[in-house]
Each structure stands twice: as C-alpha cells, then as structure tokens.
C-alpha cells in the first residue's frame, strides 16, 4: 500500500489481524519501514484512507528515523567518541597506565576506561563488561519496582538478560521475562516502557485491545516512549556486540 505526503511516498506493509480492533495501528521502524496493522474485517480502501489521514505523522517519524540511522556510526573505542548510558551521551576517555588498576568509571559525564594496554579490542571488552554489570543491577531493580505496582503480580517474575537483534524484550509462555541488556543505554522511561510491556504479557499474552488498554492504564505516554526508543535504536546499537 502506498501512502503519499506532498512529493514523498512510501510503500507500507499491511497486516490484517484479529488481534486489532477499532483503529488501525501504524509502526515506523528504525530502518524507515512502515507497517500498518488493521482489523481483519476492515476493507482495504478504509485502511488506505485511515493511513493517508495520518500521512504527516508517518513521514515525520520516518524521516527522523532515517536521519538518526545516518548518524549511527560504528564505535571505534577511542578517546573522544560518545557512548550512551541511561539515555545520555558520555564522552569516552581512555587512560593507558600499567600502574593503574583496570576499570571503568562514570564521572561528570565521562566514561573513563583505565587499562595497562589500551588497544581497541581491550577497551571494547572492558566497556561491554561494565555495561553488562550495570544492566544486571539496574534492570533487575526496575523489574522489581514495577512489579510491585501491578495487581496481577505477587512476586517479581524470573528475569534473564539476553542479547536480541530485533527485540528489546520478550515474555515466555512460562512467565520468564527476557530483556536485552543493551537497554541500559536507553532513557529511563523507555526502559520502564519495555519492562511494563513484558509484565503486561503475564496476564495478556497477545497484542489484543485488552493488552493495550492495560498498558495504557499503567503508562499513559507509552507510545511516546516506544517512538523515542525506536528512533534511538540505531544510535544505541551502533557498533555494539
């Protein structure tokens, strides 16, 4: 399906599903792809008209996503470049010293990495280990805090951190929450959105209207958080392994 705005046009993937009722849902992905989810019984012309009414929104978000992707340069792990932590950019400073203990410190907006031999591979390993430790601590704490606010959860569910190429999180049929540790680089409210999204799946196991009503009840601005996270994805993930 083609949607046009001024002299711009984009081909959109349309997916009709029984899980969607009422209004269509439009997703703009970090690579600029646009997907439209619509009720199974909705006629194509009605879907086209609804998408066209939101053409300005689609192209604003699509253009922003494409611009962000162009800025997402691979990390070189050298002093002066920036790395995200909890949504903020921090300048990387590398100290090479055989007398100084190896480690990473976050100090006044700078990520300071100390190593006896500061080759790029060693800096990357040390920094990724630091991120992994912070993710384990922060995400576990957040899952516990948010779980306490939800009536259908009596105790925080099992949590596992797992790198995923296309997802920030997931919830298994057995009730295990999986989170991408790279989330530690995202803004705090975006992290809370992902965690809440997965915790809602403990009671609503699909993306039905009831699921989104539940999500909205506990986070009114979740769509804004989702858009911000999606728009930052290329920057956050650039060069990470």
mmCIF file of C-alpha atoms in Angstrom:
data_model
loop_
_atom_site.group_PDB
_atom_site.id
_atom_site.type_symbol
_atom_site.label_atom_id
_atom_site.label_comp_id
_atom_site.label_asym_id
_atom_site.label_seq_id
_atom_site.Cartn_x
_atom_site.Cartn_y
_atom_site.Cartn_z
ATOM 1 C CA UNK A 1 0.000 0.000 0.000
ATOM 2 C CA UNK A 2 1.346 3.438 -0.967
ATOM 3 C CA UNK A 3 0.940 6.455 1.325
ATOM 4 C CA UNK A 4 1.771 9.921 -0.027
ATOM 5 C CA UNK A 5 2.544 13.259 1.619
ATOM 6 C CA UNK A 6 3.500 16.137 -0.659
ATOM 7 C CA UNK A 7 6.133 14.839 -3.053
ATOM 8 C CA UNK A 8 7.035 11.944 -0.770
ATOM 9 C CA UNK A 9 5.640 8.440 -0.908
ATOM 10 C CA UNK A 10 6.297 5.206 0.950
ATOM 11 C CA UNK A 11 5.218 1.622 0.422
ATOM 12 C CA UNK A 12 3.650 0.244 3.616
ATOM 13 C CA UNK A 13 3.272 -3.363 4.673
ATOM 14 C CA UNK A 14 -0.356 -4.036 5.678
ATOM 15 C CA UNK A 15 -1.099 -6.808 8.159
ATOM 16 C CA UNK A 16 -4.732 -7.589 8.983
ATOM 17 C CA UNK A 17 -5.219 -9.475 12.220
ATOM 18 C CA UNK A 18 -7.994 -10.358 14.644
ATOM 19 C CA UNK A 19 -5.798 -9.034 17.461
ATOM 20 C CA UNK A 20 -6.526 -5.461 16.309
ATOM 21 C CA UNK A 21 -9.958 -3.955 16.817
ATOM 22 C CA UNK A 22 -11.097 -0.400 16.186
ATOM 23 C CA UNK A 23 -8.453 1.966 14.808
ATOM 24 C CA UNK A 24 -5.540 0.861 12.693
ATOM 25 C CA UNK A 25 -2.055 0.869 14.230
ATOM 26 C CA UNK A 26 0.922 2.294 12.378
ATOM 27 C CA UNK A 27 4.514 1.358 13.182
ATOM 28 C CA UNK A 28 7.535 3.217 11.809
ATOM 29 C CA UNK A 29 10.691 1.162 12.294
ATOM 30 C CA UNK A 30 14.264 2.466 12.723
ATOM 31 C CA UNK A 31 15.202 1.476 9.166
ATOM 32 C CA UNK A 32 12.309 3.564 7.770
ATOM 33 C CA UNK A 33 9.946 0.680 7.057
ATOM 34 C CA UNK A 34 6.268 1.329 7.767
ATOM 35 C CA UNK A 35 3.837 -1.366 8.889
ATOM 36 C CA UNK A 36 0.080 -0.962 9.224
ATOM 37 C CA UNK A 37 -1.894 -3.292 11.481
ATOM 38 C CA UNK A 38 -5.624 -3.335 10.836
ATOM 39 C CA UNK A 39 -8.692 -5.327 11.911
ATOM 40 C CA UNK A 40 -9.198 -8.478 9.900
ATOM 41 C CA UNK A 41 -12.574 -7.376 8.534
ATOM 42 C CA UNK A 42 -11.518 -3.827 7.552
ATOM 43 C CA UNK A 43 -11.761 -3.067 3.822
ATOM 44 C CA UNK A 44 -8.567 -2.088 2.025
ATOM 45 C CA UNK A 45 -9.902 1.306 0.980
ATOM 46 C CA UNK A 46 -10.802 2.137 4.573
ATOM 47 C CA UNK A 47 -7.291 1.181 5.666
ATOM 48 C CA UNK A 48 -5.781 3.301 2.899
ATOM 49 C CA UNK A 49 -7.907 6.312 3.847
ATOM 50 C CA UNK A 50 -7.054 5.972 7.552
ATOM 51 C CA UNK A 51 -3.335 5.723 6.794
ATOM 52 C CA UNK A 52 -3.494 8.688 4.432
ATOM 53 C CA UNK A 53 -5.094 10.819 7.163
ATOM 54 C CA UNK A 54 -2.007 10.131 9.263
ATOM 55 C CA UNK A 55 0.443 10.717 6.398
ATOM 56 C CA UNK A 56 2.053 13.737 8.037
ATOM 57 C CA UNK A 57 2.734 11.743 11.220
ATOM 58 C CA UNK A 58 4.125 8.825 9.205
ATOM 59 C CA UNK A 59 6.611 10.934 7.270
ATOM 60 C CA UNK A 60 7.699 12.993 10.277
ATOM 61 C CA UNK A 61 8.612 9.818 12.135
ATOM 62 C CA UNK A 62 10.036 8.048 9.080
ATOM 63 C CA UNK A 63 12.295 10.969 8.149
ATOM 64 C CA UNK A 64 13.515 11.270 11.737
ATOM 65 C CA UNK A 65 14.293 7.542 11.868
ATOM 66 C CA UNK A 66 16.249 7.657 8.617
ATOM 67 C CA UNK A 67 18.200 10.722 9.793
ATOM 68 C CA UNK A 68 19.069 9.001 13.067
ATOM 69 C CA UNK A 69 20.280 5.930 11.190
ATOM 70 C CA UNK A 70 22.641 8.014 9.081
ATOM 71 C CA UNK A 71 24.204 9.339 12.279
ATOM 72 C CA UNK A 72 24.750 5.861 13.711
ATOM 73 C CA UNK A 73 28.445 5.395 13.053
ATOM 74 C CA UNK A 74 30.222 2.232 14.233
ATOM 75 C CA UNK A 75 32.059 2.673 17.525
ATOM 76 C CA UNK A 76 35.863 2.786 17.296
ATOM 77 C CA UNK A 77 36.521 2.718 21.070
ATOM 78 C CA UNK A 78 38.879 5.683 21.066
ATOM 79 C CA UNK A 79 39.007 8.728 23.341
ATOM 80 C CA UNK A 80 36.598 11.466 22.388
ATOM 81 C CA UNK A 81 33.732 9.447 20.928
ATOM 82 C CA UNK A 82 30.458 9.224 22.834
ATOM 83 C CA UNK A 83 28.587 6.266 24.292
ATOM 84 C CA UNK A 84 25.049 6.128 25.680
ATOM 85 C CA UNK A 85 24.191 5.256 29.264
ATOM 86 C CA UNK A 86 20.592 5.608 30.534
ATOM 87 C CA UNK A 87 19.773 7.797 27.554
ATOM 88 C CA UNK A 88 22.599 10.296 27.940
ATOM 89 C CA UNK A 89 25.748 10.614 25.865
ATOM 90 C CA UNK A 90 29.012 10.260 27.750
ATOM 91 C CA UNK A 91 32.440 11.030 26.326
ATOM 92 C CA UNK A 92 34.850 8.109 26.339
ATOM 93 C CA UNK A 93 38.227 8.840 27.933
ATOM 94 C CA UNK A 94 40.908 6.162 27.806
ATOM 95 C CA UNK A 95 43.792 6.060 30.286
ATOM 96 C CA UNK A 96 46.689 3.768 29.488
ATOM 97 C CA UNK A 97 48.758 3.026 32.592
ATOM 98 C CA UNK A 98 50.494 -0.119 33.785
ATOM 99 C CA UNK A 99 50.443 1.165 37.365
ATOM 100 C CA UNK A 100 46.710 1.942 37.424
ATOM 101 C CA UNK A 101 44.108 -0.730 38.110
ATOM 102 C CA UNK A 102 41.942 -1.685 35.131
ATOM 103 C CA UNK A 103 38.374 -0.500 35.331
ATOM 104 C CA UNK A 104 35.612 1.839 34.179
ATOM 105 C CA UNK A 105 34.334 4.922 35.992
ATOM 106 C CA UNK A 106 31.399 7.158 35.149
ATOM 107 C CA UNK A 107 32.459 10.599 36.310
ATOM 108 C CA UNK A 108 30.948 14.003 35.473
ATOM 109 C CA UNK A 109 29.552 12.959 32.108
ATOM 110 C CA UNK A 110 32.610 10.959 31.096
ATOM 111 C CA UNK A 111 33.216 7.234 30.796
ATOM 112 C CA UNK A 112 36.815 6.745 31.890
ATOM 113 C CA UNK A 113 38.424 3.423 30.994
ATOM 114 C CA UNK A 114 41.782 2.539 32.530
ATOM 115 C CA UNK A 115 43.893 -0.276 31.043
ATOM 116 C CA UNK A 116 47.572 -1.285 31.052
ATOM 117 C CA UNK A 117 47.436 -1.661 27.258
ATOM 118 C CA UNK A 118 44.614 0.296 25.674
ATOM 119 C CA UNK A 119 44.093 -1.404 22.330
ATOM 120 C CA UNK A 120 40.586 -1.033 20.926
ATOM 121 C CA UNK A 121 39.584 -4.658 21.447
ATOM 122 C CA UNK A 122 40.567 -4.463 25.118
ATOM 123 C CA UNK A 123 38.677 -1.190 25.585
ATOM 124 C CA UNK A 124 35.580 -2.706 23.981
ATOM 125 C CA UNK A 125 35.719 -5.781 26.209
ATOM 126 C CA UNK A 126 36.211 -3.748 29.363
ATOM 127 C CA UNK A 127 33.432 -1.293 28.492
ATOM 128 C CA UNK A 128 30.987 -4.036 27.493
ATOM 129 C CA UNK A 129 31.665 -5.851 30.776
ATOM 130 C CA UNK A 130 30.883 -2.628 32.643
ATOM 131 C CA UNK A 131 27.638 -2.204 30.702
ATOM 132 C CA UNK A 132 26.714 -5.820 31.435
ATOM 133 C CA UNK A 133 27.191 -5.321 35.173
ATOM 134 C CA UNK A 134 25.150 -2.107 35.160
ATOM 135 C CA UNK A 135 22.377 -3.774 33.118
ATOM 136 C CA UNK A 136 22.127 -6.706 35.523
ATOM 137 C CA UNK A 137 21.850 -4.414 38.525
ATOM 138 C CA UNK A 138 19.577 -1.719 37.081
ATOM 139 C CA UNK A 139 17.151 -3.882 35.096
ATOM 140 C CA UNK A 140 16.679 -6.343 37.953
ATOM 141 C CA UNK A 141 15.871 -3.478 40.303
ATOM 142 C CA UNK A 142 13.408 -1.921 37.836
ATOM 143 C CA UNK A 143 11.561 -5.192 37.227
ATOM 144 C CA UNK A 144 11.096 -5.495 40.984
ATOM 145 C CA UNK A 145 9.914 -1.898 41.408
ATOM 146 C CA UNK A 146 7.400 -2.026 38.560
ATOM 147 C CA UNK A 147 6.145 -5.479 39.586
ATOM 148 C CA UNK A 148 5.197 -4.085 42.996
ATOM 149 C CA UNK A 149 2.782 -1.633 41.342
ATOM 150 C CA UNK A 150 0.880 -4.271 39.356
ATOM 151 C CA UNK A 151 -2.024 -6.083 40.994
ATOM 152 C CA UNK A 152 -1.644 -9.311 38.986
ATOM 153 C CA UNK A 153 1.955 -9.885 40.135
ATOM 154 C CA UNK A 154 2.551 -11.267 43.630
ATOM 155 C CA UNK A 155 6.327 -11.609 43.227
ATOM 156 C CA UNK A 156 8.759 -10.391 40.548
ATOM 157 C CA UNK A 157 8.943 -12.928 37.699
ATOM 158 C CA UNK A 158 12.188 -14.665 36.717
ATOM 159 C CA UNK A 159 14.400 -12.333 34.683
ATOM 160 C CA UNK A 160 17.043 -13.261 32.124
ATOM 161 C CA UNK A 161 19.198 -10.867 30.115
ATOM 162 C CA UNK A 162 19.735 -11.943 26.532
ATOM 163 C CA UNK A 163 21.090 -10.052 23.545
ATOM 164 C CA UNK A 164 18.470 -9.886 20.805
ATOM 165 C CA UNK A 165 18.936 -8.469 17.323
ATOM 166 C CA UNK A 166 15.383 -7.199 16.781
ATOM 167 C CA UNK A 167 13.713 -7.083 20.205
ATOM 168 C CA UNK A 168 14.127 -5.139 23.428
ATOM 169 C CA UNK A 169 12.310 -7.771 25.447
ATOM 170 C CA UNK A 170 10.003 -10.765 25.449
ATOM 171 C CA UNK A 171 7.866 -12.845 27.810
ATOM 172 C CA UNK A 172 7.912 -16.637 27.566
ATOM 173 C CA UNK A 173 4.763 -18.781 27.963
ATOM 174 C CA UNK A 174 6.233 -19.916 31.295
ATOM 175 C CA UNK A 175 6.340 -16.338 32.575
ATOM 176 C CA UNK A 176 10.066 -15.678 32.225
ATOM 177 C CA UNK A 177 10.915 -12.085 31.286
ATOM 178 C CA UNK A 178 13.784 -11.650 28.815
ATOM 179 C CA UNK A 179 15.372 -8.215 28.435
ATOM 180 C CA UNK A 180 18.015 -7.052 26.008
ATOM 181 C CA UNK A 181 20.937 -5.809 28.169
ATOM 182 C CA UNK A 182 21.564 -3.051 25.612
ATOM 183 C CA UNK A 183 18.506 -1.362 27.144
ATOM 184 C CA UNK A 184 20.874 0.056 29.772
ATOM 185 C CA UNK A 185 21.885 2.602 27.126
ATOM 186 C CA UNK A 186 18.296 3.837 26.652
ATOM 187 C CA UNK A 187 16.452 6.594 28.571
ATOM 188 C CA UNK A 188 14.945 5.513 31.890
ATOM 189 C CA UNK A 189 11.317 5.992 30.827
ATOM 190 C CA UNK A 190 11.932 3.903 27.696
ATOM 191 C CA UNK A 191 13.333 1.104 29.856
ATOM 192 C CA UNK A 192 10.256 1.306 32.067
ATOM 193 C CA UNK A 193 8.020 1.056 28.999
ATOM 194 C CA UNK A 194 9.732 -2.150 27.793
ATOM 195 C CA UNK A 195 9.554 -3.741 31.238
ATOM 196 C CA UNK A 196 5.894 -2.795 31.707
ATOM 197 C CA UNK A 197 5.101 -4.094 28.219
ATOM 198 C CA UNK A 198 6.534 -7.507 29.062
ATOM 199 C CA UNK A 199 4.925 -7.625 32.523
ATOM 200 C CA UNK A 200 1.530 -6.946 30.920
ATOM 201 C CA UNK A 201 2.092 -10.079 28.835
ATOM 202 C CA UNK A 202 1.988 -12.119 32.044
ATOM 203 C CA UNK A 203 -1.780 -11.577 32.084
ATOM 204 C CA UNK A 204 -2.496 -10.705 28.433
ATOM 205 C CA UNK A 205 -0.439 -12.994 26.211
ATOM 206 C CA UNK A 206 -1.040 -11.230 22.896
ATOM 207 C CA UNK A 207 -1.350 -7.715 21.482
ATOM 208 C CA UNK A 208 -5.112 -7.508 21.795
ATOM 209 C CA UNK A 209 -7.120 -4.414 22.660
ATOM 210 C CA UNK A 210 -7.202 -5.622 26.277
ATOM 211 C CA UNK A 211 -3.404 -5.735 26.300
ATOM 212 C CA UNK A 212 -3.031 -2.172 25.037
ATOM 213 C CA UNK A 213 -5.765 -0.930 27.382
ATOM 214 C CA UNK A 214 -3.841 -2.465 30.283
ATOM 215 C CA UNK A 215 -0.570 -0.934 29.097
ATOM 216 C CA UNK A 216 -2.190 2.497 28.705
ATOM 217 C CA UNK A 217 -3.762 2.280 32.159
ATOM 218 C CA UNK A 218 -0.339 1.957 33.749
ATOM 219 C CA UNK A 219 1.625 4.207 31.356
ATOM 220 C CA UNK A 220 -0.385 6.840 29.539
ATOM 221 C CA UNK A 221 2.515 8.000 27.365
ATOM 222 C CA UNK A 222 3.842 4.561 26.390
ATOM 223 C CA UNK A 223 3.500 5.338 22.678
ATOM 224 C CA UNK A 224 5.804 8.325 23.053
ATOM 225 C CA UNK A 225 8.344 6.194 24.942
ATOM 226 C CA UNK A 226 8.136 3.485 22.264
ATOM 227 C CA UNK A 227 8.690 6.010 19.471
ATOM 228 C CA UNK A 228 11.674 7.545 21.264
ATOM 229 C CA UNK A 229 13.214 4.114 21.846
ATOM 230 C CA UNK A 230 12.667 3.068 18.237
ATOM 231 C CA UNK A 231 14.158 6.316 16.956
ATOM 232 C CA UNK A 232 17.244 5.861 19.140
ATOM 233 C CA UNK A 233 17.754 2.199 18.285
ATOM 234 C CA UNK A 234 20.333 2.710 15.541
ATOM 235 C CA UNK A 235 22.375 5.101 17.703
ATOM 236 C CA UNK A 236 22.219 2.903 20.793
ATOM 237 C CA UNK A 237 23.056 -0.297 18.944
ATOM 238 C CA UNK A 238 25.742 1.113 16.638
ATOM 239 C CA UNK A 239 28.887 -0.954 16.899
ATOM 240 C CA UNK A 240 27.688 -2.980 19.902
ATOM 241 C CA UNK A 241 28.366 -6.682 20.064
#
